[in-house]
Coordinates of C-alpha atoms and ligand atoms in Angstrom, one line a residue:
X1 CA -0.3 0.0 0.1
X2 CA 1.3 3.4 -0.7
X3 CA 2.5 6.1 1.7
X4 CA 1.0 8.8 0.0
X5 CA -2.3 10.2 0.7
X6 CA -3.7 11.9 -2.4
X7 CA -5.6 14.9 -1.9
X8 CA -8.4 15.2 -4.6
X9 CA -10.6 19.0 -4.2
X10 CA -13.5 19.1 -5.6
X11 CA -14.1 22.6 -4.0
X12 CA -15.1 23.6 -8.0
X13 CA -17.5 20.9 -8.3
X14 CA -19.2 19.2 -5.2
X15 CA -18.3 22.5 -3.1
X16 CA -20.3 24.4 -6.1
X17 CA -23.0 22.6 -5.3
X18 CA -23.8 24.7 -2.2
X19 CA -26.7 26.5 -2.9
X20 CA -25.3 30.2 -3.5
X21 CA -22.3 29.5 -4.3
X22 CA -21.8 28.8 -8.3
X23 CA -19.3 30.4 -9.6
X24 CA -18.3 32.2 -13.3
X25 CA -15.4 30.3 -15.1
X26 CA -12.9 33.3 -14.9
X27 CA -13.2 32.7 -10.5
X28 CA -12.9 28.7 -10.9
X29 CA -9.6 28.7 -12.7
X30 CA -8.4 31.8 -10.3
X31 CA -9.1 29.0 -7.5
X32 CA -8.1 26.3 -9.9
X33 CA -4.4 28.1 -10.0
X34 CA -4.6 28.4 -6.0
X35 CA -5.2 24.7 -5.8
X36 CA -2.0 24.5 -8.2
X37 CA 0.1 26.1 -6.2
X38 CA -0.9 24.4 -3.1
X39 CA 0.1 21.1 -5.2
X40 CA -3.8 19.3 -4.9
X41 CA -3.0 16.2 -6.5
X42 CA -6.3 16.1 -8.2
X43 CA -8.4 18.8 -8.8
X44 CA -12.2 18.1 -10.1
X45 CA -12.9 21.0 -12.3
X46 CA -16.4 20.7 -13.4
X47 CA -19.5 18.7 -14.8
X48 CA -19.0 18.9 -18.3
X49 CA -22.1 18.4 -19.0
X50 CA -24.0 20.3 -16.9
X51 CA -24.3 23.6 -19.3
X52 CA -21.9 24.9 -21.4
X53 CA -20.6 27.3 -18.5
X54 CA -19.4 24.2 -16.8
X55 CA -17.8 22.7 -20.0
X56 CA -15.9 26.0 -21.1
X57 CA -14.7 26.3 -17.2
X58 CA -13.1 22.7 -17.3
X59 CA -11.9 23.0 -20.3
X60 CA -10.2 26.2 -19.3
X61 CA -8.8 24.7 -16.4
X62 CA -7.8 21.4 -18.5
X63 CA -5.6 24.0 -20.7
X64 CA -4.1 26.2 -17.6
X65 CA -3.0 24.0 -14.9
X66 CA -0.6 21.6 -15.7
X67 CA 1.0 20.4 -12.3
X68 CA -2.0 18.6 -10.8
X69 CA -4.3 15.8 -12.4
X70 CA -7.8 17.4 -14.0
X71 CA -10.7 15.5 -13.5
X72 CA -14.3 16.2 -14.9
X73 CA -17.3 14.1 -13.7
X74 CA -19.6 12.5 -16.0
X75 CA -23.3 9.7 -14.6
X76 CA -22.8 6.4 -16.6
X77 CA -23.7 7.6 -19.3
X78 CA -22.3 7.8 -23.1
X79 CA -23.6 11.6 -23.2
X80 CA -21.7 12.5 -20.0
X81 CA -18.3 10.4 -20.7
X82 CA -18.0 12.2 -24.2
X83 CA -18.4 16.0 -23.0
X84 CA -15.9 15.1 -20.4
X85 CA -13.5 13.6 -22.3
X86 CA -14.2 16.3 -24.8
X87 CA -13.7 19.1 -21.9
X88 CA -10.2 17.3 -20.5
X89 CA -8.8 17.0 -24.2
X90 CA -5.9 19.4 -23.6
X91 CA -5.1 18.5 -19.8
X92 CA -1.6 17.4 -19.2
X93 CA -3.1 14.3 -16.9
X94 CA -6.8 14.1 -17.1
X95 CA -8.8 11.9 -15.3
X96 CA -12.3 11.4 -15.7
X97 CA -15.1 10.5 -12.7
X98 CA -17.5 8.3 -13.6
X99 CA -20.4 7.6 -10.8
X100 CA -23.9 5.4 -10.5
X101 CA -25.9 4.7 -7.3
X102 CA -25.2 0.9 -5.7
X103 CA -27.6 1.4 -2.0
X104 CA -31.0 -0.3 -2.4
X105 CA -33.0 2.9 -2.0
X106 CA -31.0 4.5 -4.6
X107 CA -31.4 1.5 -7.7
X108 CA -35.0 0.7 -6.6
X109 CA -36.3 4.2 -5.9
X110 CA -34.1 6.7 -8.2
X111 CA -32.6 4.5 -11.0
X112 CA -35.5 1.6 -11.3
X113 CA -33.0 -0.9 -12.1
X114 CA -31.9 -4.1 -10.8
X115 CA -28.5 -4.4 -9.3
X116 CA -27.4 -6.5 -12.3
X117 CA -28.2 -3.5 -14.7
X118 CA -26.3 -1.3 -12.2
X119 CA -23.2 -3.1 -12.8
X120 CA -23.3 -3.9 -16.3
X121 CA -23.9 -0.2 -17.0
X122 CA -20.7 0.7 -14.6
X123 CA -18.7 -1.5 -16.6
X124 CA -20.2 0.0 -19.5
X125 CA -19.2 3.6 -18.5
X126 CA -15.2 2.8 -17.3
X127 CA -14.4 0.9 -20.4
X128 CA -15.6 4.0 -22.6
X129 CA -14.0 6.6 -20.2
X130 CA -11.3 4.4 -20.6
X131 CA -11.4 5.6 -24.3
X132 CA -10.4 8.6 -23.5
X133 CA -7.7 8.5 -20.3
X134 CA -6.2 5.7 -18.3
X135 CA -7.0 7.3 -15.3
X136 CA -10.5 6.7 -14.5
X137 CA -12.1 6.7 -11.0
X138 CA -15.5 5.0 -10.3
X139 CA -17.9 6.2 -7.4
X140 CA -20.5 3.8 -6.1
X141 CA -22.8 6.7 -5.3
X142 CA -24.4 6.1 -1.8
X143 CA -21.6 3.1 -0.8
X144 CA -22.2 4.0 2.4
X145 CA -25.7 2.9 2.9
X146 CA -24.8 0.3 -0.1
X147 CA -24.3 -3.7 0.8
X148 CA -20.7 -4.6 1.1
X149 CA -20.6 -7.4 -0.7
X150 CA -22.5 -5.4 -3.8
X151 CA -19.8 -3.1 -2.9
X152 CA -17.1 -5.7 -3.8
X153 CA -19.0 -7.3 -6.7
X154 CA -19.2 -3.9 -8.4
X155 CA -15.4 -2.6 -7.4
X156 CA -13.9 -5.8 -8.7
X157 CA -15.7 -5.5 -12.2
X158 CA -15.2 -2.2 -13.1
X159 CA -11.1 -2.2 -11.6
X160 CA -11.5 -5.7 -14.5
X161 CA -12.6 -2.9 -17.1
X162 CA -9.8 -0.3 -16.1
X163 CA -10.7 1.8 -13.7
X164 CA -7.6 3.1 -11.4
X165 CA -9.6 4.6 -8.7
X166 CA -12.1 3.5 -6.5
X167 CA -14.3 5.9 -4.5
X168 CA -16.6 4.9 -1.9
X169 CA -18.9 8.0 -1.1
X170 CA -21.0 8.8 2.1
X171 CA -23.0 10.8 -0.3
X172 CA -25.3 11.5 2.5
X173 CA -23.1 11.7 5.5
X174 CA -25.4 8.8 7.9
X175 CA -21.8 7.0 8.5
X176 CA -19.8 7.0 11.8
X177 CA -16.4 6.8 12.1
X178 CA -15.3 3.4 13.5
X179 CA -18.6 2.2 11.1
X180 CA -17.1 3.9 7.9
X181 CA -13.7 2.7 8.3
X182 CA -14.9 -1.3 9.4
X183 CA -17.0 -0.5 5.8
X184 CA -13.6 0.7 3.7
X185 CA -11.8 -2.4 5.0
X186 CA -14.1 -4.7 4.4
X187 CA -14.1 -3.4 0.8
X188 CA -10.7 -3.8 0.2
X189 CA -10.3 -6.8 1.5
X190 CA -13.2 -8.3 0.1
X191 CA -12.1 -6.7 -4.0
X192 CA -9.6 -9.7 -5.1
X193 CA -7.9 -7.5 -7.6
X194 CA -8.3 -4.6 -4.9
X195 CA -4.4 -4.1 -5.5
X196 CA -4.7 -2.4 -8.7
X197 CA -6.4 0.6 -7.6
X198 CA -6.2 3.0 -5.5
X199 CA -9.0 3.6 -3.0
X200 CA -10.6 6.7 -2.2
X201 CA -14.0 8.3 0.0
X202 CA -15.8 10.9 -0.1
X203 CA -17.6 12.0 3.1
X204 CA -20.5 14.6 3.3
X205 CA -20.8 16.3 6.7
X206 CA -24.7 15.9 7.3
X207 CA -23.5 15.1 11.0
X208 CA -20.2 16.9 11.4
X209 CA -18.2 13.9 10.7
X210 CA -17.1 14.0 7.2
X211 CA -13.1 14.8 8.4
X212 CA -13.6 11.9 10.7
X213 CA -15.1 9.7 8.3
X214 CA -12.0 10.6 5.7
X215 CA -9.5 10.0 8.8
X216 CA -10.9 7.0 9.6
X217 CA -11.1 5.7 6.1
X218 CA -7.4 6.3 5.6
X219 CA -6.6 4.4 8.7
X220 CA -8.6 1.7 7.1
X221 CA -6.6 1.7 3.9
X222 CA -8.2 4.5 1.4
X223 CA -5.3 6.3 0.0
X224 CA -7.4 9.4 -1.4
X225 CA -9.3 11.6 0.3
X226 CA -11.9 14.1 -0.9
X227 CA -12.4 16.9 0.1
X228 CA -13.3 20.9 -0.4
X229 CA -11.9 24.4 1.0
X230 CA -13.8 25.2 4.2
X231 CA -15.8 22.1 3.5
X232 CA -17.9 23.6 0.7
X233 CA -20.0 21.4 -0.6
X234 CA -24.0 19.8 -1.3
X235 CA -25.9 20.3 1.9
X236 CA -24.1 20.3 4.8
X237 CA -20.7 19.9 2.8
X238 CA -17.4 17.6 1.9
X239 CA -14.4 16.7 4.4
X240 CA -12.6 20.4 4.8
X241 CA -9.2 20.1 2.9
X242 CA -7.4 21.9 5.6
X243 CA -8.6 19.8 8.2
X244 CA -7.9 16.3 6.9
X245 CA -4.6 17.6 5.8
X246 CA -3.2 19.4 8.7
X247 CA -4.7 16.1 10.7
X248 CA -2.5 13.8 8.9
X249 CA 0.5 16.2 8.6
X250 CA 0.2 16.6 12.3
X251 CA -0.8 13.1 13.5
X252 CA 2.4 11.4 11.6
X253 CA 2.7 9.2 14.9
X254 CA -0.6 7.7 13.6
X255 CA -0.8 8.0 9.8
X256 CA 0.8 5.8 7.8
X257 CA 0.9 8.5 5.2
X258 CA 1.7 11.5 3.9
X259 CA 0.8 14.2 2.0
X260 CA 2.3 16.6 -0.9
X261 CA 0.5 20.0 -0.1
X262 CA 2.4 23.1 0.4
X263 CA 0.7 24.1 3.4
X264 CA 1.5 27.5 3.4
X265 CA -1.1 28.2 0.8
X266 CA -4.0 27.0 2.9
X267 CA -5.1 30.2 4.7
X268 CA -4.7 32.3 1.2
X269 CA -6.8 29.7 -0.8
X270 CA -9.2 30.0 1.9
X271 CA -10.0 33.2 1.5
X272 CA -10.1 33.4 -1.9
X273 CA -12.8 30.6 -1.9
X274 CA -14.7 32.2 0.6
X275 CA -14.3 35.8 -1.3
X276 CA -15.4 34.3 -4.2
X277 CA -18.4 32.3 -3.2
X278 CA -19.6 34.6 -0.5
X279 CA -19.6 32.0 2.5
X280 CA -17.9 33.4 4.9
X281 CA -15.5 31.4 7.4
X282 CA -16.6 30.8 11.2
X283 CA -13.6 32.8 13.6
X284 CA -13.9 29.2 15.2
X285 CA -13.5 27.4 12.1
X286 CA -10.3 25.2 12.7
X287 CA -6.5 26.3 10.7
X288 CA -8.4 28.6 8.6
X289 CA -11.2 30.8 11.1
X290 CA -10.0 33.9 12.5
X291 CA -9.3 32.6 16.1
X292 CA -8.2 29.5 15.7
X293 CA -4.7 30.1 16.5
X294 CA -5.9 33.2 19.0
X295 CA -5.3 32.7 22.7
X296 CA -7.7 34.6 24.9
X297 CA -7.1 32.9 28.3
X298 CA -3.7 34.5 30.0
X299 CA -3.0 31.0 31.1
X300 CA -2.7 30.1 27.4
X301 CA -1.0 33.3 26.3
X302 CA 1.5 33.0 29.2
X303 CA 2.2 29.7 28.7
X304 CA 2.6 30.0 24.2
X305 CA 5.0 32.6 25.6
X306 CA 6.9 30.6 27.8
X307 CA 6.8 27.5 25.0
X308 CA 4.5 27.9 22.2
X309 CA 4.0 23.9 22.4
X310 CA 2.5 24.2 25.6
X311 CA -0.9 25.1 23.6
X312 CA -0.4 25.3 20.3
X313 CA 0.0 21.9 18.3
X314 CA 0.6 23.5 14.4
X315 CA 2.0 26.5 13.7
X316 CA 0.1 29.5 12.5
X317 CA 2.7 30.4 9.5
X318 CA 2.7 26.9 8.3
X319 CA -0.9 26.8 7.5
X320 CA -0.3 30.7 5.7
X321 CA -0.9 32.8 8.6
X322 CA 1.8 34.5 8.7
X323 CA 0.9 35.5 4.9
X324 CA -0.8 38.0 5.6
X325 CA 2.0 40.5 7.4
X326 CA 2.9 41.8 4.4
X327 CA 1.2 45.8 4.1
X328 CA 0.4 48.3 1.4
X329 CA -0.5 51.8 1.8
X330 CA -1.3 54.8 0.0
X331 CA 1.9 55.2 -1.3
X332 CA 2.6 51.9 -2.8
X333 CA 3.0 51.8 -6.5
X334 CA 1.0 49.9 -9.2
X335 CA 4.2 47.6 -9.1
X336 CA 4.4 46.6 -5.7
X337 CA 0.8 46.1 -6.0
X338 CA 0.8 43.9 -8.8
X339 CA 4.0 41.9 -7.5
X340 CA 2.4 41.1 -4.1
X341 CA -0.6 40.4 -6.2
X342 CA 0.9 37.6 -7.8
X343 CA 2.4 36.4 -5.1
X344 CA -1.6 35.5 -3.7
X345 CA -1.6 33.9 -6.9
X346 CA -4.0 36.3 -8.9
X347 CA -1.9 37.5 -12.4
X348 CA -4.3 40.3 -14.2
X349 CA -5.6 38.8 -17.8
X350 CA -5.8 42.7 -18.9
X351 CA -3.7 45.7 -18.2
X352 CA -7.3 47.1 -17.6
X353 CA -8.0 44.6 -15.2
X354 CA -4.9 45.6 -13.8
X355 CA -6.2 49.3 -13.9
X356 CA -9.4 49.0 -12.1
X357 CA -8.0 46.9 -9.3
X358 CA -4.9 49.6 -8.7
X359 CA -8.1 52.4 -8.7
X360 CA -9.7 50.1 -6.2
X361 CA -6.8 49.7 -4.4
X362 CA -5.8 54.0 -4.2
X363 CA -9.7 54.5 -2.8
X364 CA -9.3 51.6 -0.1
X365 CA -6.1 53.1 1.1
X366 CA -7.2 56.4 0.9
X367 CA -9.8 55.4 3.3
X368 CA -7.9 53.0 5.2
X369 CA -4.1 52.8 6.3
X370 CA -2.9 49.4 6.1
X371 CA -3.8 47.4 3.8
X372 CA -3.5 44.0 4.1
X373 CA -3.5 41.0 1.7
X374 CA -7.0 39.7 3.0
X375 CA -7.7 43.2 1.8
X376 CA -6.7 43.0 -1.6
X377 CA -8.2 39.7 -2.2
X378 CA -11.2 40.9 -1.4
X379 CA -10.5 43.9 -3.6
X380 CA -10.0 41.8 -6.3
X381 CA -12.8 39.3 -6.0
X382 CA -14.9 42.5 -6.1
X383 CA -13.0 44.1 -9.1
X384 CA -13.0 41.1 -10.9
X385 CA -16.7 40.2 -10.5
X386 CA -17.4 43.6 -12.0
X387 CA -14.8 43.9 -15.2
X388 CA -16.1 39.8 -15.8
X389 CA -19.4 39.6 -15.9
X390 CA -21.0 43.1 -16.6
X391 CA -23.0 44.3 -14.3
X392 CA -26.5 45.6 -14.7
X393 CA -26.8 47.2 -11.3
X394 CA -24.1 49.4 -10.3
X395 CA -23.6 51.3 -6.8
X396 CA -23.2 55.3 -7.8
X397 CA -23.9 56.2 -4.6
X398 CA -25.0 56.2 -1.1
X399 CA -26.1 58.9 1.7
X400 CA -27.5 58.1 4.9
X401 CA -28.8 59.8 8.3
X402 CA -28.5 57.9 11.1
X403 CA -28.9 60.0 14.4
X404 CA -30.1 59.3 18.0
X405 CA -33.9 59.2 18.1
X406 CA -34.5 60.1 14.6
X407 CA -35.3 57.2 11.9
X408 CA -32.4 55.9 9.7
X409 CA -32.7 57.5 5.8
X410 CA -31.1 56.5 3.1
X411 CA -30.7 57.9 -0.3
X412 CA -29.3 55.6 -3.1
X413 CA -27.9 56.4 -6.4
X414 CA -27.6 53.6 -9.1
X415 CA -27.3 52.5 -12.2
X416 CA -29.3 50.2 -14.1
X417 CA -29.1 48.8 -17.6
X418 CA -27.5 52.2 -18.6
X419 CA -29.7 54.4 -16.8
X420 CA -29.0 56.5 -13.7
X421 CA -31.4 55.9 -11.1
X422 CA -32.4 57.5 -7.9
X423 CA -34.7 56.8 -4.7
X424 CA -34.8 56.8 -0.9
X425 CA -36.0 54.9 1.9
X426 CA -36.4 55.0 6.0
X427 CA -35.6 52.2 7.9
X428 CA -35.6 50.3 11.0
X429 CA -31.2 51.2 10.8
X430 CA -28.8 52.3 8.2
X431 CA -28.2 49.1 6.4
X432 CA -32.0 48.5 6.5
X433 CA -33.1 51.7 5.2
X434 CA -30.2 51.6 2.5
X435 CA -31.5 47.9 1.1
X436 CA -34.9 49.5 1.3
X437 CA -33.8 52.2 -1.3
X438 CA -32.1 49.9 -3.5
X439 CA -35.5 47.7 -3.8
X440 CA -37.3 50.9 -3.8
X441 CA -35.1 51.5 -7.1
X442 CA -34.8 47.2 -8.2
X443 CA -38.1 45.8 -7.0
X444 CA -36.1 42.6 -7.3
X445 CA -39.1 40.7 -6.0
X446 CA -36.3 38.5 -3.9
X447 CA -36.3 36.7 -0.5
X448 CA -33.3 38.3 2.0
X449 CA -32.5 34.4 3.1
X450 CA -28.9 35.9 4.8
X451 CA -27.4 39.0 6.0
X452 CA -23.8 39.0 7.9
X453 CA -21.1 41.2 8.6
X454 CA -17.3 40.0 9.0
X455 CA -14.4 41.8 9.8
X456 CA -11.9 41.1 7.2
X457 CA -8.6 41.7 9.9
X458 CA -8.6 43.2 13.3
X459 CA -9.0 46.8 14.2
X460 CA -11.7 49.6 13.7
X461 CA -10.1 50.7 11.1
X462 CA -10.7 47.3 9.8
X463 CA -13.0 46.7 6.6
X464 CA -16.3 45.4 7.0
X465 CA -17.4 41.9 4.9
X466 CA -20.5 41.5 4.3
X467 CA -22.4 38.6 2.7
X468 CA -26.1 38.8 1.2
X469 CA -28.1 35.5 0.3
X470 CA -31.4 36.3 -1.9
X471 CA -33.5 33.8 -3.5
X472 CA -36.0 33.7 -6.6
X473 CA -38.3 31.3 -7.3
X474 CA -36.0 28.6 -6.5
X475 CA -32.5 30.4 -7.4
X476 CA -30.2 31.5 -4.1
X477 CA -27.4 33.4 -5.0
X478 CA -24.7 35.3 -2.5
X479 CA -24.0 38.8 -2.9
X480 CA -20.3 39.9 -1.2
X481 CA -19.4 43.5 -0.7
X482 CA -16.5 44.9 1.6
X483 CA -15.4 48.5 2.5
X484 CA -14.6 50.0 5.5
X485 CA -18.2 51.8 6.2
X486 CA -20.4 48.9 6.6
X487 CA -23.5 50.8 5.6
X488 CA -21.5 50.8 2.0
X489 CA -20.3 47.1 2.4
X490 CA -24.0 46.2 2.6
X491 CA -25.3 48.1 -0.3
X492 CA -22.4 46.7 -2.5
X493 CA -23.0 43.2 -1.3
X494 CA -26.9 43.5 -2.1
X495 CA -25.8 45.1 -5.6
X496 CA -23.7 41.9 -6.1
X497 CA -26.1 39.6 -5.6
X498 CA -28.6 41.1 -7.5
X499 CA -26.5 41.3 -10.4
X500 CA -26.4 37.5 -10.1
X501 CA -29.9 36.9 -9.7
X502 CA -30.8 39.2 -12.5
X503 CA -28.3 36.9 -15.2
X504 CA -28.7 33.1 -13.9
X505 CA -26.9 30.9 -15.2
X506 CA -29.1 27.5 -16.4
X507 CA -27.5 24.3 -15.4
X508 CA -28.0 20.1 -14.8
X509 CA -27.2 18.9 -11.0
X510 CA -25.4 15.4 -11.5
X511 CA -27.2 13.7 -8.9
X512 CA -30.5 14.8 -10.4
X513 CA -31.0 11.1 -10.6
X514 CA -32.0 10.6 -14.7
X515 CA -29.2 7.7 -14.7
Ligands
LIG601 O1 -21.5 12.5 -3.0 C1 -21.6 11.7 -3.3 O2 -21.6 10.8 -3.7 C2 -20.6 12.6 -4.9 C3 -20.2 11.8 -5.9 C4 -20.8 12.1 -7.2 C5 -19.2 10.8 -6.1 O3 -20.6 13.8 -5.0
LIG602 ZN1 -20.6 14.0 -2.8

């Protein structure tokens, strides 16, 4: 058994299945480049049959990213596999990941197929995928609720047909660590040709056990873990990459395998993904939360000062927290700005994009003394969205009056489909008034599902990062806005979400069940 644990990142595929987390091609490319820089072994770039946009994104990533293997998802259907093969044609190293459900409930109720039919279709799919690449992964969807003898049977058959990776997903997050580790061990032992494939796991977090289940599987012989940055993913998400990687790295006394990840890229990549998707990272989140390395209690602080390891099992700088030290300010030039962003993994596609971001940077530097890496990443995410997607709605100006004992009142000027429009509204607070004034103009008929504010860095001078989640007709989007003024950040976030909802993207869901 290999002593290398393959890290398979599915932020761009399963992660994108988080309601509201859909990303543009350019955003996916930026994340893929950051994952490559982190030395992720396999990047699942998307589900090419889902939509032309998904196809283009996988193709663009396959063309650009050369150090990681690029994977495309396909149901066990010819049309899906052919589309994935086409999208991956220019990859330096391509993998097709095909899947079909194997649990009794999924086979009977969703697929309406017999176990024999499922095996036949799986074999056919793997053989077809092998026509495009010799790197083929097969997943038994809902393996966590499948019968072990049937898993062994289908795995033996697909390995014989050419599958090189066998994935055991806990699709509905139902398993417990001891039980799941036992399942993986029995499946590997019961599959006669198991030595010809790498066994993998893909755990969902419905019971908060995705990372624990994945690690238990590693102890039972799995040598690939499928995971996402910040644990993003369908419903409660997937196993968090940063937690899996740091657990294996920190507990080398327990794990019989190692990871090849550049862990210093973890925090910058986490920030990038959070900025792009609009999913904030909770402060107490392991590894990447703002408080993950903050010692509040005096006893702990004293211990750490005397001997760091009294209370720290990892070093903050090893996961990339140190990277936030570099400061730019009002007097920094374009070169310093461009160089720092390149170090953070952002290259500008055109001089125009650089100029737009640099203008924003100067505006921010006028309001805020020191600009940290996190500020730069937030600024780039915002500018990027505007220059690449175009905007139907743009915030031109905002004036808010808020005084003790008086009803807050906001006046907003927007640019809507090329026209400048102004309106005003009262509200229960300045944020409420600003968003109501925007709605007085746009009348979007959306429901506000979430409003949250985070501070990007520390201190009262820090920028506020606002996330707004809107829903209309079953379509959910997240909008993100940053500014030292949280009322302005809120208006920006709201406008950002409106633009996403006004330019919807049609796509199919991989697990919709029409196999
Ligand atoms: O959760 C799941 O089963 C999946 C498969 C497509 C691997 O995402
Ligand atoms: Zn999944």
